[in-house]
mmCIF file of C-alpha atoms in Angstrom:
data_model
loop_
_atom_site.group_PDB
_atom_site.id
_atom_site.type_symbol
_atom_site.label_atom_id
_atom_site.label_comp_id
_atom_site.label_asym_id
_atom_site.label_seq_id
_atom_site.Cartn_x
_atom_site.Cartn_y
_atom_site.Cartn_z
ATOM 1 C CA UNK C 27 0.040 -0.077 0.004
ATOM 2 C CA UNK C 28 1.416 3.425 -0.984
ATOM 3 C CA UNK C 29 2.322 5.629 1.723
ATOM 4 C CA UNK C 30 1.133 8.854 0.484
ATOM 5 C CA UNK C 31 -1.719 9.885 -1.736
ATOM 6 C CA UNK C 32 0.688 11.589 -4.162
ATOM 7 C CA UNK C 33 4.224 10.309 -4.461
ATOM 8 C CA UNK C 34 5.266 13.976 -4.934
ATOM 9 C CA UNK C 35 4.291 14.812 -1.259
ATOM 10 C CA UNK C 36 7.736 13.661 -0.305
ATOM 11 C CA UNK C 37 9.839 15.369 -3.092
ATOM 12 C CA UNK C 38 12.691 17.758 -2.491
ATOM 13 C CA UNK C 39 11.013 21.005 -1.250
ATOM 14 C CA UNK C 40 13.322 23.206 -3.319
ATOM 15 C CA UNK C 41 12.353 21.313 -6.473
ATOM 16 C CA UNK C 42 8.674 21.697 -5.524
ATOM 17 C CA UNK C 43 9.041 25.457 -5.137
ATOM 18 C CA UNK C 44 11.047 25.840 -8.415
ATOM 19 C CA UNK C 45 8.387 23.927 -10.109
ATOM 20 C CA UNK C 46 5.563 25.985 -8.809
ATOM 21 C CA UNK C 47 7.341 29.169 -9.569
ATOM 22 C CA UNK C 48 8.138 28.095 -13.223
ATOM 23 C CA UNK C 49 4.340 27.654 -13.847
ATOM 24 C CA UNK C 50 3.400 31.157 -12.631
ATOM 25 C CA UNK C 51 4.295 33.111 -16.018
ATOM 26 C CA UNK C 52 2.200 30.780 -18.178
ATOM 27 C CA UNK C 53 -0.690 30.592 -15.618
ATOM 28 C CA UNK C 54 -0.854 34.335 -15.113
ATOM 29 C CA UNK C 55 -0.966 34.803 -19.062
ATOM 30 C CA UNK C 56 -3.767 32.228 -19.192
ATOM 31 C CA UNK C 57 -5.742 33.804 -16.286
ATOM 32 C CA UNK C 58 -5.502 37.193 -18.022
ATOM 33 C CA UNK C 59 -6.811 35.648 -21.335
ATOM 34 C CA UNK C 60 -9.484 33.625 -19.833
ATOM 35 C CA UNK C 61 -10.831 35.567 -16.909
ATOM 36 C CA UNK C 62 -12.281 39.137 -17.096
ATOM 37 C CA UNK C 63 -11.299 39.867 -13.539
ATOM 38 C CA UNK C 64 -7.671 39.178 -14.128
ATOM 39 C CA UNK C 65 -7.656 40.919 -17.636
ATOM 40 C CA UNK C 66 -8.595 44.197 -15.631
ATOM 41 C CA UNK C 67 -6.555 43.638 -12.333
ATOM 42 C CA UNK C 68 -3.580 42.316 -13.966
ATOM 43 C CA UNK C 69 -3.759 44.548 -17.284
ATOM 44 C CA UNK C 70 -0.334 46.175 -16.728
ATOM 45 C CA UNK C 71 1.521 43.219 -15.453
ATOM 46 C CA UNK C 72 4.146 41.469 -17.630
ATOM 47 C CA UNK C 73 3.400 37.776 -16.718
ATOM 48 C CA UNK C 74 6.544 36.658 -17.998
ATOM 49 C CA UNK C 75 8.457 38.408 -15.392
ATOM 50 C CA UNK C 76 6.662 36.923 -12.421
ATOM 51 C CA UNK C 77 9.077 34.049 -11.592
ATOM 52 C CA UNK C 78 9.656 34.541 -7.857
ATOM 53 C CA UNK C 79 7.800 34.953 -4.523
ATOM 54 C CA UNK C 80 9.235 38.556 -4.345
ATOM 55 C CA UNK C 81 7.674 39.482 -7.753
ATOM 56 C CA UNK C 82 4.338 37.500 -7.010
ATOM 57 C CA UNK C 83 4.061 39.626 -3.896
ATOM 58 C CA UNK C 84 3.895 42.799 -6.023
ATOM 59 C CA UNK C 85 0.642 41.552 -7.772
ATOM 60 C CA UNK C 86 -2.889 42.778 -6.463
ATOM 61 C CA UNK C 87 -4.635 40.729 -3.985
ATOM 62 C CA UNK C 88 -8.280 39.489 -4.551
ATOM 63 C CA UNK C 89 -10.037 39.203 -1.344
ATOM 64 C CA UNK C 90 -12.569 36.812 -0.307
ATOM 65 C CA UNK C 91 -14.339 39.559 1.605
ATOM 66 C CA UNK C 92 -14.831 41.407 -1.701
ATOM 67 C CA UNK C 93 -16.237 38.639 -3.627
ATOM 68 C CA UNK C 94 -19.968 39.678 -2.880
ATOM 69 C CA UNK C 95 -19.330 43.027 -4.410
ATOM 70 C CA UNK C 96 -17.347 41.682 -7.318
ATOM 71 C CA UNK C 97 -20.067 38.967 -8.049
ATOM 72 C CA UNK C 98 -22.896 41.626 -7.679
ATOM 73 C CA UNK C 99 -21.222 43.657 -10.483
ATOM 74 C CA UNK C 100 -20.429 40.810 -12.905
ATOM 75 C CA UNK C 101 -22.771 37.812 -12.171
ATOM 76 C CA UNK C 102 -22.436 35.002 -11.336
ATOM 77 C CA UNK C 103 -18.877 34.360 -10.492
ATOM 78 C CA UNK C 104 -17.370 37.871 -10.918
ATOM 79 C CA UNK C 105 -15.263 37.120 -13.952
ATOM 80 C CA UNK C 106 -12.841 34.928 -12.015
ATOM 81 C CA UNK C 107 -14.067 31.657 -13.855
ATOM 82 C CA UNK C 108 -12.346 30.769 -17.086
ATOM 83 C CA UNK C 109 -14.281 31.237 -20.318
ATOM 84 C CA UNK C 110 -13.441 27.681 -21.206
ATOM 85 C CA UNK C 111 -14.222 26.406 -17.654
ATOM 86 C CA UNK C 112 -15.903 22.910 -17.431
ATOM 87 C CA UNK C 113 -18.260 23.498 -14.842
ATOM 88 C CA UNK C 114 -21.152 21.371 -13.504
ATOM 89 C CA UNK C 115 -22.438 23.146 -10.434
ATOM 90 C CA UNK C 116 -22.775 26.495 -8.856
ATOM 91 C CA UNK C 117 -23.090 26.631 -4.922
ATOM 92 C CA UNK C 118 -24.294 29.528 -2.936
ATOM 93 C CA UNK C 119 -22.243 30.080 0.395
ATOM 94 C CA UNK C 120 -23.281 32.501 2.912
ATOM 95 C CA UNK C 121 -22.949 36.120 2.000
ATOM 96 C CA UNK C 122 -24.193 35.142 -0.580
ATOM 97 C CA UNK C 123 -21.009 34.103 -2.434
ATOM 98 C CA UNK C 124 -21.240 31.923 -5.454
ATOM 99 C CA UNK C 125 -18.694 29.028 -5.892
ATOM 100 C CA UNK C 126 -18.209 26.876 -9.049
ATOM 101 C CA UNK C 127 -17.355 23.194 -9.254
ATOM 102 C CA UNK C 128 -16.043 21.051 -12.034
ATOM 103 C CA UNK C 129 -17.746 17.699 -11.358
ATOM 104 C CA UNK C 130 -14.515 15.676 -12.212
ATOM 105 C CA UNK C 131 -13.015 13.385 -9.550
ATOM 106 C CA UNK C 132 -11.596 15.176 -6.568
ATOM 107 C CA UNK C 133 -11.646 18.602 -8.169
ATOM 108 C CA UNK C 134 -11.327 20.088 -4.662
ATOM 109 C CA UNK C 135 -8.167 17.996 -3.974
ATOM 110 C CA UNK C 136 -9.296 16.914 -0.596
ATOM 111 C CA UNK C 137 -8.385 13.082 -1.208
ATOM 112 C CA UNK C 138 -4.774 14.061 0.134
ATOM 113 C CA UNK C 139 -6.416 15.153 3.404
ATOM 114 C CA UNK C 140 -8.449 11.837 3.785
ATOM 115 C CA UNK C 141 -5.430 9.682 3.033
ATOM 116 C CA UNK C 142 -3.201 11.401 5.535
ATOM 117 C CA UNK C 143 -6.060 10.877 8.140
ATOM 118 C CA UNK C 144 -5.957 6.937 7.489
ATOM 119 C CA UNK C 145 -8.922 6.719 5.264
ATOM 120 C CA UNK C 146 -8.505 3.801 2.555
ATOM 121 C CA UNK C 147 -10.198 1.973 -0.160
ATOM 122 C CA UNK C 148 -13.343 0.135 1.027
ATOM 123 C CA UNK C 149 -13.994 2.389 4.201
ATOM 124 C CA UNK C 150 -17.444 3.409 4.687
ATOM 125 C CA UNK C 151 -17.573 7.187 5.517
ATOM 126 C CA UNK C 152 -20.509 9.043 7.039
ATOM 127 C CA UNK C 153 -20.476 12.576 5.603
ATOM 128 C CA UNK C 154 -22.355 15.167 7.587
ATOM 129 C CA UNK C 155 -21.718 18.393 5.796
ATOM 130 C CA UNK C 156 -24.557 19.783 3.822
ATOM 131 C CA UNK C 157 -25.156 18.965 0.157
ATOM 132 C CA UNK C 158 -27.820 21.626 -0.007
ATOM 133 C CA UNK C 159 -26.690 24.856 -1.869
ATOM 134 C CA UNK C 160 -23.447 24.994 0.032
ATOM 135 C CA UNK C 161 -20.440 23.087 -1.455
ATOM 136 C CA UNK C 162 -19.225 21.457 1.770
ATOM 137 C CA UNK C 163 -20.844 18.038 1.437
ATOM 138 C CA UNK C 164 -19.554 17.608 -2.115
ATOM 139 C CA UNK C 165 -16.150 18.733 -1.239
ATOM 140 C CA UNK C 166 -15.702 15.972 1.410
ATOM 141 C CA UNK C 167 -17.702 13.501 -0.847
ATOM 142 C CA UNK C 168 -15.270 13.719 -3.741
ATOM 143 C CA UNK C 169 -12.206 13.723 -1.489
ATOM 144 C CA UNK C 170 -13.332 10.554 0.378
ATOM 145 C CA UNK C 171 -14.237 8.743 -2.877
ATOM 146 C CA UNK C 172 -10.801 9.739 -4.326
ATOM 147 C CA UNK C 173 -9.222 7.451 -1.530
ATOM 148 C CA UNK C 174 -11.726 4.648 -2.715
ATOM 149 C CA UNK C 175 -14.153 5.061 0.016
ATOM 150 C CA UNK C 176 -17.848 4.503 -0.048
ATOM 151 C CA UNK C 177 -19.822 7.626 1.115
ATOM 152 C CA UNK C 178 -23.015 7.866 3.164
ATOM 153 C CA UNK C 179 -24.421 11.254 2.116
ATOM 154 C CA UNK C 180 -25.883 11.868 5.555
ATOM 155 C CA UNK C 181 -25.783 15.660 5.628
ATOM 156 C CA UNK C 182 -26.243 17.794 8.979
ATOM 157 C CA UNK C 183 -28.750 17.294 11.695
ATOM 158 C CA UNK C 184 -31.294 14.544 12.259
ATOM 159 C CA UNK C 185 -29.125 13.216 15.240
ATOM 160 C CA UNK C 186 -31.224 10.031 15.916
ATOM 161 C CA UNK C 187 -31.387 9.013 12.330
ATOM 162 C CA UNK C 188 -27.494 9.467 11.942
ATOM 163 C CA UNK C 189 -27.125 7.176 14.838
ATOM 164 C CA UNK C 190 -29.476 4.711 13.365
ATOM 165 C CA UNK C 191 -27.324 4.770 10.374
ATOM 166 C CA UNK C 192 -24.017 4.266 12.233
ATOM 167 C CA UNK C 193 -25.545 1.320 14.126
ATOM 168 C CA UNK C 194 -26.991 -0.320 10.963
ATOM 169 C CA UNK C 195 -24.195 0.249 8.452
ATOM 170 C CA UNK C 196 -21.151 0.503 10.773
ATOM 171 C CA UNK C 197 -19.095 3.096 8.942
ATOM 172 C CA UNK C 198 -15.304 3.101 10.009
ATOM 173 C CA UNK C 199 -15.147 6.976 9.362
ATOM 174 C CA UNK C 200 -16.834 10.240 10.000
ATOM 175 C CA UNK C 201 -16.236 13.505 8.194
ATOM 176 C CA UNK C 202 -17.819 16.858 8.967
ATOM 177 C CA UNK C 203 -17.508 19.379 11.624
ATOM 178 C CA UNK C 204 -16.029 18.476 15.198
ATOM 179 C CA UNK C 205 -19.080 19.987 16.878
ATOM 180 C CA UNK C 206 -21.506 17.635 15.204
ATOM 181 C CA UNK C 207 -19.256 14.619 15.950
ATOM 182 C CA UNK C 208 -19.392 15.787 19.424
ATOM 183 C CA UNK C 209 -23.360 15.934 19.362
ATOM 184 C CA UNK C 210 -23.405 12.409 17.985
ATOM 185 C CA UNK C 211 -20.870 11.173 20.650
ATOM 186 C CA UNK C 212 -22.868 12.771 23.501
ATOM 187 C CA UNK C 213 -26.202 11.495 22.301
ATOM 188 C CA UNK C 214 -24.857 7.932 21.771
ATOM 189 C CA UNK C 215 -23.361 8.022 25.216
ATOM 190 C CA UNK C 216 -26.665 9.322 26.699
ATOM 191 C CA UNK C 217 -28.884 6.792 24.932
ATOM 192 C CA UNK C 218 -26.569 3.796 25.000
ATOM 193 C CA UNK C 219 -26.255 3.858 21.170
ATOM 194 C CA UNK C 220 -23.227 1.856 19.636
ATOM 195 C CA UNK C 221 -20.875 4.096 17.285
ATOM 196 C CA UNK C 222 -17.887 2.006 18.223
ATOM 197 C CA UNK C 223 -17.365 1.248 14.425
ATOM 198 C CA UNK C 224 -16.251 4.836 13.726
ATOM 199 C CA UNK C 225 -12.597 4.831 14.476
ATOM 200 C CA UNK C 226 -11.425 7.774 12.535
ATOM 201 C CA UNK C 227 -12.466 11.179 11.508
ATOM 202 C CA UNK C 228 -11.496 14.084 9.156
ATOM 203 C CA UNK C 229 -12.960 17.293 10.561
ATOM 204 C CA UNK C 230 -13.181 20.704 9.052
ATOM 205 C CA UNK C 231 -15.391 24.022 9.095
ATOM 206 C CA UNK C 232 -14.433 25.116 12.365
ATOM 207 C CA UNK C 233 -11.710 25.028 15.025
ATOM 208 C CA UNK C 234 -10.796 21.845 16.774
ATOM 209 C CA UNK C 235 -9.961 22.486 20.480
ATOM 210 C CA UNK C 236 -7.391 20.003 21.861
ATOM 211 C CA UNK C 237 -9.836 19.289 24.839
ATOM 212 C CA UNK C 238 -12.266 18.198 22.282
ATOM 213 C CA UNK C 239 -9.958 16.052 20.335
ATOM 214 C CA UNK C 240 -8.935 14.361 23.564
ATOM 215 C CA UNK C 241 -12.768 13.440 23.957
ATOM 216 C CA UNK C 242 -12.681 11.878 20.536
ATOM 217 C CA UNK C 243 -9.538 9.969 21.185
ATOM 218 C CA UNK C 244 -10.931 8.619 24.569
ATOM 219 C CA UNK C 245 -13.903 7.398 22.530
ATOM 220 C CA UNK C 246 -11.564 5.532 20.050
ATOM 221 C CA UNK C 247 -11.859 7.850 17.190
ATOM 222 C CA UNK C 248 -8.482 9.156 15.743
ATOM 223 C CA UNK C 249 -9.268 12.732 14.647
ATOM 224 C CA UNK C 250 -7.390 14.917 12.280
ATOM 225 C CA UNK C 251 -8.050 18.271 10.551
ATOM 226 C CA UNK C 252 -8.450 19.549 7.028
ATOM 227 C CA UNK C 253 -8.394 23.117 6.175
ATOM 228 C CA UNK C 254 -10.387 23.983 2.956
ATOM 229 C CA UNK C 255 -12.487 26.656 1.513
ATOM 230 C CA UNK C 256 -15.355 26.770 -0.978
ATOM 231 C CA UNK C 257 -13.169 28.947 -3.265
ATOM 232 C CA UNK C 258 -9.791 27.091 -3.105
ATOM 233 C CA UNK C 259 -10.652 23.580 -2.020
ATOM 234 C CA UNK C 260 -7.953 22.103 0.233
ATOM 235 C CA UNK C 261 -5.492 24.269 1.510
ATOM 236 C CA UNK C 262 -3.843 22.407 4.249
ATOM 237 C CA UNK C 263 -4.265 19.214 6.363
ATOM 238 C CA UNK C 264 -2.897 17.450 9.480
ATOM 239 C CA UNK C 265 -0.826 14.233 9.220
ATOM 240 C CA UNK C 266 0.266 14.168 12.938
ATOM 241 C CA UNK C 267 -1.956 15.602 15.785
ATOM 242 C CA UNK C 268 -0.842 18.926 16.916
ATOM 243 C CA UNK C 269 1.881 19.192 14.282
ATOM 244 C CA UNK C 270 0.451 22.051 12.112
ATOM 245 C CA UNK C 271 -1.236 21.843 8.666
ATOM 246 C CA UNK C 272 0.789 20.831 5.748
ATOM 247 C CA UNK C 273 0.059 22.942 2.678
ATOM 248 C CA UNK C 274 -1.613 20.935 -0.072
ATOM 249 C CA UNK C 275 0.222 20.176 -3.273
ATOM 250 C CA UNK C 276 -0.052 22.628 -6.350
ATOM 251 C CA UNK C 277 -0.685 25.585 -4.193
ATOM 252 C CA UNK C 278 1.456 28.651 -3.574
ATOM 253 C CA UNK C 279 0.645 30.094 -0.074
ATOM 254 C CA UNK C 280 1.806 33.333 1.382
ATOM 255 C CA UNK C 281 1.379 34.817 4.820
ATOM 256 C CA UNK C 282 0.577 38.438 4.268
ATOM 257 C CA UNK C 283 0.155 41.532 6.580
ATOM 258 C CA UNK C 284 -3.564 42.073 6.658
ATOM 259 C CA UNK C 285 -4.704 44.743 4.645
ATOM 260 C CA UNK C 286 -1.515 44.839 2.524
ATOM 261 C CA UNK C 287 0.256 43.079 -0.267
ATOM 262 C CA UNK C 288 3.252 42.535 1.857
ATOM 263 C CA UNK C 289 4.296 38.905 3.180
ATOM 264 C CA UNK C 290 5.342 38.962 6.827
ATOM 265 C CA UNK C 291 8.392 37.498 8.353
ATOM 266 C CA UNK C 292 8.646 33.756 8.863
ATOM 267 C CA UNK C 293 6.712 32.942 11.886
ATOM 268 C CA UNK C 294 4.703 36.054 12.185
ATOM 269 C CA UNK C 295 0.939 35.880 12.118
ATOM 270 C CA UNK C 296 -0.647 37.112 9.029
ATOM 271 C CA UNK C 297 -3.448 36.508 6.379
ATOM 272 C CA UNK C 298 -3.325 33.242 4.296
ATOM 273 C CA UNK C 299 -3.210 34.249 0.728
ATOM 274 C CA UNK C 300 -3.383 31.426 -1.907
ATOM 275 C CA UNK C 301 -2.340 31.032 -5.511
ATOM 276 C CA UNK C 302 -4.195 28.172 -6.947
ATOM 277 C CA UNK C 303 -3.312 26.721 -10.311
ATOM 278 C CA UNK C 304 -6.954 25.725 -11.127
ATOM 279 C CA UNK C 305 -7.689 26.154 -15.021
ATOM 280 C CA UNK C 306 -11.427 26.309 -14.321
ATOM 281 C CA UNK C 307 -11.325 28.881 -11.511
ATOM 282 C CA UNK C 308 -7.841 30.463 -11.321
ATOM 283 C CA UNK C 309 -7.061 32.111 -8.037
ATOM 284 C CA UNK C 310 -4.120 34.527 -8.070
ATOM 285 C CA UNK C 311 -3.229 35.888 -4.550
ATOM 286 C CA UNK C 312 -6.403 35.074 -3.191
ATOM 287 C CA UNK C 313 -6.790 36.242 0.388
ATOM 288 C CA UNK C 314 -8.982 33.907 2.566
ATOM 289 C CA UNK C 315 -9.510 36.203 5.521
ATOM 290 C CA UNK C 316 -7.766 33.617 7.570
ATOM 291 C CA UNK C 317 -4.946 34.340 9.986
ATOM 292 C CA UNK C 318 -2.020 31.863 10.482
ATOM 293 C CA UNK C 319 1.779 31.754 10.610
ATOM 294 C CA UNK C 320 4.345 29.516 8.955
ATOM 295 C CA UNK C 321 5.480 26.569 11.180
ATOM 296 C CA UNK C 322 9.296 26.074 10.535
ATOM 297 C CA UNK C 323 11.009 22.851 9.562
ATOM 298 C CA UNK C 324 9.441 19.666 8.001
ATOM 299 C CA UNK C 325 6.791 17.304 9.180
ATOM 300 C CA UNK C 326 7.977 13.983 10.818
ATOM 301 C CA UNK C 327 5.534 12.175 8.521
ATOM 302 C CA UNK C 328 7.926 12.554 5.571
ATOM 303 C CA UNK C 329 5.823 15.146 3.629
ATOM 304 C CA UNK C 330 8.085 18.033 2.652
ATOM 305 C CA UNK C 331 5.707 20.917 1.894
ATOM 306 C CA UNK C 332 5.559 23.970 4.059
ATOM 307 C CA UNK C 333 3.447 23.956 7.100
ATOM 308 C CA UNK C 334 1.367 26.572 8.826
ATOM 309 C CA UNK C 335 0.226 26.617 12.381
ATOM 310 C CA UNK C 336 -3.362 26.198 11.971
ATOM 311 C CA UNK C 337 -6.340 28.642 12.152
ATOM 312 C CA UNK C 338 -5.301 31.691 14.348
ATOM 313 C CA UNK C 339 -8.243 33.841 13.818
ATOM 314 C CA UNK C 340 -9.847 36.161 11.060
ATOM 315 C CA UNK C 341 -8.310 39.267 9.412
ATOM 316 C CA UNK C 342 -11.748 40.737 9.382
ATOM 317 C CA UNK C 343 -15.025 40.481 10.983
ATOM 318 C CA UNK C 344 -16.412 37.792 8.893
ATOM 319 C CA UNK C 345 -16.421 34.533 10.921
ATOM 320 C CA UNK C 346 -17.330 30.919 10.484
ATOM 321 C CA UNK C 347 -20.104 29.504 12.864
ATOM 322 C CA UNK C 348 -20.984 25.840 12.748
ATOM 323 C CA UNK C 349 -18.967 25.673 9.451
ATOM 324 C CA UNK C 350 -20.914 28.515 7.783
ATOM 325 C CA UNK C 351 -19.327 31.958 7.136
ATOM 326 C CA UNK C 352 -21.355 34.791 8.614
ATOM 327 C CA UNK C 353 -20.624 38.321 7.045
ATOM 328 C CA UNK C 354 -20.970 41.837 8.486
ATOM 329 C CA UNK C 355 -23.311 42.522 5.456
ATOM 330 C CA UNK C 356 -25.622 39.935 6.575
ATOM 331 C CA UNK C 357 -26.134 41.371 9.938
ATOM 332 C CA UNK C 358 -26.810 44.672 8.351
ATOM 333 C CA UNK C 359 -29.261 43.168 6.035
ATOM 334 C CA UNK C 360 -31.244 41.922 9.298
ATOM 335 C CA UNK C 361 -30.827 45.515 10.695
ATOM 336 C CA UNK C 362 -32.379 46.991 7.681
ATOM 337 C CA UNK C 363 -35.610 45.037 8.110
ATOM 338 C CA UNK C 364 -36.153 46.996 11.533
ATOM 339 C CA UNK C 365 -35.640 50.692 10.943
ATOM 340 C CA UNK C 366 -36.325 51.542 14.626
ATOM 341 C CA UNK C 367 -33.040 49.591 15.446
ATOM 342 C CA UNK C 368 -29.915 51.720 15.108
ATOM 343 C CA UNK C 369 -27.313 49.144 16.000
ATOM 344 C CA UNK C 370 -26.684 45.415 16.175
ATOM 345 C CA UNK C 371 -23.786 43.307 17.369
ATOM 346 C CA UNK C 372 -23.570 39.516 16.929
ATOM 347 C CA UNK C 373 -21.459 37.784 19.737
ATOM 348 C CA UNK C 374 -20.197 34.346 19.018
ATOM 349 C CA UNK C 375 -19.378 32.128 21.931
ATOM 350 C CA UNK C 376 -18.722 28.453 22.281
ATOM 351 C CA UNK C 377 -20.601 26.173 24.971
ATOM 352 C CA UNK C 378 -19.762 22.614 25.449
ATOM 353 C CA UNK C 379 -17.808 22.891 21.978
ATOM 354 C CA UNK C 380 -20.727 24.045 20.227
ATOM 355 C CA UNK C 381 -20.970 27.492 18.630
ATOM 356 C CA UNK C 382 -23.670 29.823 19.923
ATOM 357 C CA UNK C 383 -24.773 33.095 18.437
ATOM 358 C CA UNK C 384 -26.443 35.945 20.355
ATOM 359 C CA UNK C 385 -27.633 39.138 18.578
ATOM 360 C CA UNK C 386 -27.914 42.240 20.585
ATOM 361 C CA UNK C 387 -30.104 44.978 19.319
ATOM 362 C CA UNK C 388 -30.374 48.510 20.496
ATOM 363 C CA UNK C 389 -33.977 49.281 20.832
ATOM 364 C CA UNK C 390 -36.188 51.749 22.812
ATOM 365 C CA UNK C 391 -38.829 49.506 24.408
ATOM 366 C CA UNK C 392 -40.271 52.126 26.781
ATOM 367 C CA UNK C 393 -43.572 52.031 24.867
ATOM 368 C CA UNK C 394 -43.482 48.304 24.260
ATOM 369 C CA UNK C 395 -45.670 45.779 26.033
ATOM 370 C CA UNK C 396 -44.251 42.362 26.934
ATOM 371 C CA UNK C 397 -46.144 40.863 23.990
ATOM 372 C CA UNK C 398 -44.618 43.603 21.714
ATOM 373 C CA UNK C 399 -41.076 42.711 22.958
ATOM 374 C CA UNK C 400 -41.618 38.876 22.502
ATOM 375 C CA UNK C 401 -42.975 39.493 18.953
ATOM 376 C CA UNK C 402 -40.006 41.711 18.213
ATOM 377 C CA UNK C 403 -37.612 39.059 19.354
ATOM 378 C CA UNK C 404 -39.376 36.211 17.399
ATOM 379 C CA UNK C 405 -39.353 38.320 14.205
ATOM 380 C CA UNK C 406 -35.621 39.248 14.484
ATOM 381 C CA UNK C 407 -34.811 35.678 15.237
ATOM 382 C CA UNK C 408 -36.450 34.505 12.215
ATOM 383 C CA UNK C 409 -34.803 37.238 9.995
ATOM 384 C CA UNK C 410 -31.391 36.136 11.562
ATOM 385 C CA UNK C 411 -32.027 32.612 10.570
ATOM 386 C CA UNK C 412 -33.249 33.334 7.122
ATOM 387 C CA UNK C 413 -30.391 35.379 6.274
ATOM 388 C CA UNK C 414 -27.525 33.322 7.838
ATOM 389 C CA UNK C 415 -29.017 29.897 7.613
ATOM 390 C CA UNK C 416 -28.128 29.758 11.431
ATOM 391 C CA UNK C 417 -30.223 29.945 14.514
ATOM 392 C CA UNK C 418 -29.365 32.231 17.394
ATOM 393 C CA UNK C 419 -30.722 34.095 20.339
ATOM 394 C CA UNK C 420 -31.874 37.701 20.224
ATOM 395 C CA UNK C 421 -31.403 40.202 23.022
ATOM 396 C CA UNK C 422 -33.017 43.630 23.139
ATOM 397 C CA UNK C 423 -30.803 46.219 24.859
ATOM 398 C CA UNK C 424 -31.115 49.936 25.647
ATOM 399 C CA UNK C 425 -30.022 52.584 23.131
ATOM 400 C CA UNK C 426 -26.243 53.424 23.793
ATOM 401 C CA UNK C 427 -25.497 49.993 25.290
ATOM 402 C CA UNK C 428 -23.230 48.699 22.458
ATOM 403 C CA UNK C 429 -19.886 50.347 22.180
ATOM 404 C CA UNK C 430 -19.232 52.707 19.300
ATOM 405 C CA UNK C 431 -16.199 50.787 17.997
ATOM 406 C CA UNK C 432 -17.555 49.754 14.612
ATOM 407 C CA UNK C 433 -17.666 46.028 15.526
ATOM 408 C CA UNK C 434 -20.700 44.312 14.228
ATOM 409 C CA UNK C 435 -19.480 40.541 14.788
ATOM 410 C CA UNK C 436 -17.593 39.833 18.066
ATOM 411 C CA UNK C 437 -15.995 36.441 17.973
ATOM 412 C CA UNK C 438 -15.414 35.601 21.709
ATOM 413 C CA UNK C 439 -14.464 31.927 21.192
ATOM 414 C CA UNK C 440 -11.166 30.815 22.435
ATOM 415 C CA UNK C 441 -8.625 29.804 19.697
ATOM 416 C CA UNK C 442 -7.117 26.527 19.882
#
C-alpha cells in the first residue's frame, strides 16, 4: 500500500518550489486571457517576469471579503472563472458568495487530506456536511471517494437518524464538523447507542480544540483536521496531531500582513493568501481572511511541503459559525428590516464545544408591552435565521449599550 496519496508529497522542497514558480508566467497569462477579472486587475502586469515569490508579492490581491461586491457587478462568478471552464455546479455560500465546481473526480483535491487521516479503499464514511446549496458536502464526498471510500451522504442534523445509520451500516469513518461529531458522541453515550465502528474522523469547517480532540481519542476516534474553503478547495491538512497543517500540493501559499500586499516575516501571524493553479477557477493571490503563521521545519511524517500553524483567527469581522461563514453585511441586512433599531452586534461564543450566536439589538422599548417585546424578538430571530441559515438568540438592549467601535461581529470563542 502506498505511503502517500501523491508520491510528490515527499519530493525535494526546493524542487517543488521551483516547479510552482516556473508555472506562474504561463498561468498568469492564461488567467488574463480567460478571466475578465484578471484581464482588468493584471492588465499592466508582464506575466513573463513573475518568476519569484518577491515578484508575485507585487501583484494585487483579490480578497474573499470582496467577492460579494465583485460578483454583484459581474454575475454569477465575478469574472474569475475561465471562459472555457468545464463547470457542472454553482453553489451559494453565506454572504451570498457563489462558488463553482467542475464535477471531475476530486476537483477540490481533498483526497490528500483523507489519505493522511487514514482513510483507505473500501472504508465506509458518514459525511455530515450539507449537500444543499453550499459545497461542503460535495467537497468531502469527492475527497473520500478519491481514496476509494464509500460515502453515506448523511448531511447535517437528524441526530437520531444519523445514529441509526451508524448502528446499521457500521461506517469506519466520519467527516464533518467537530461540533457535530461531539453531538453524535454525546447522544450515543446518553442513549447507549453503539457507534464504536467509527474509528477515524476528518473534521473541518471550524476550530478543533485539543480538549475536544482528547474526547474523541478517548472514544476511540482518531481525529485529524482539513483546512479547506469553497473557493480554493483543500489548503492544508494534518498528518500528525498538533503538528500544524501541511500545505496541499499545487498551491503557492503566502502569509501576508492584513490589509496589505506584503508577506510577513517567517513565523509572524498574517493573512493566508493562496495562488491556486486551477484552470477552471484561477485564483491568483486570493486572500482567504484567515490568519495563520508559517511553522518552521518539515513534518516528521515525511511530507515535505511547507506547514502553517493552523487557524489563528480572522483578518476581518467575517467569522465561521458551525462551518458557515457569517458576514457583516448579513447582520446589516437583518438590521435594515427593522428601521427602529440603530445598531446590532452579533456575539459568537462556544458552549460545550458548540458554537452559539447572540444578536444584541439597541431598541427603545419604553412604549412596548411584553407581547410587543416577545414579538420583536421572534421576528428578528426569524430574520437572523433566514439570512445566515443559522439559529441564534436575540437580546434587546437599551439604546447606547453597544460600544461605538465599529464592531458588528464579536467572536469571543477561544482559539485552539
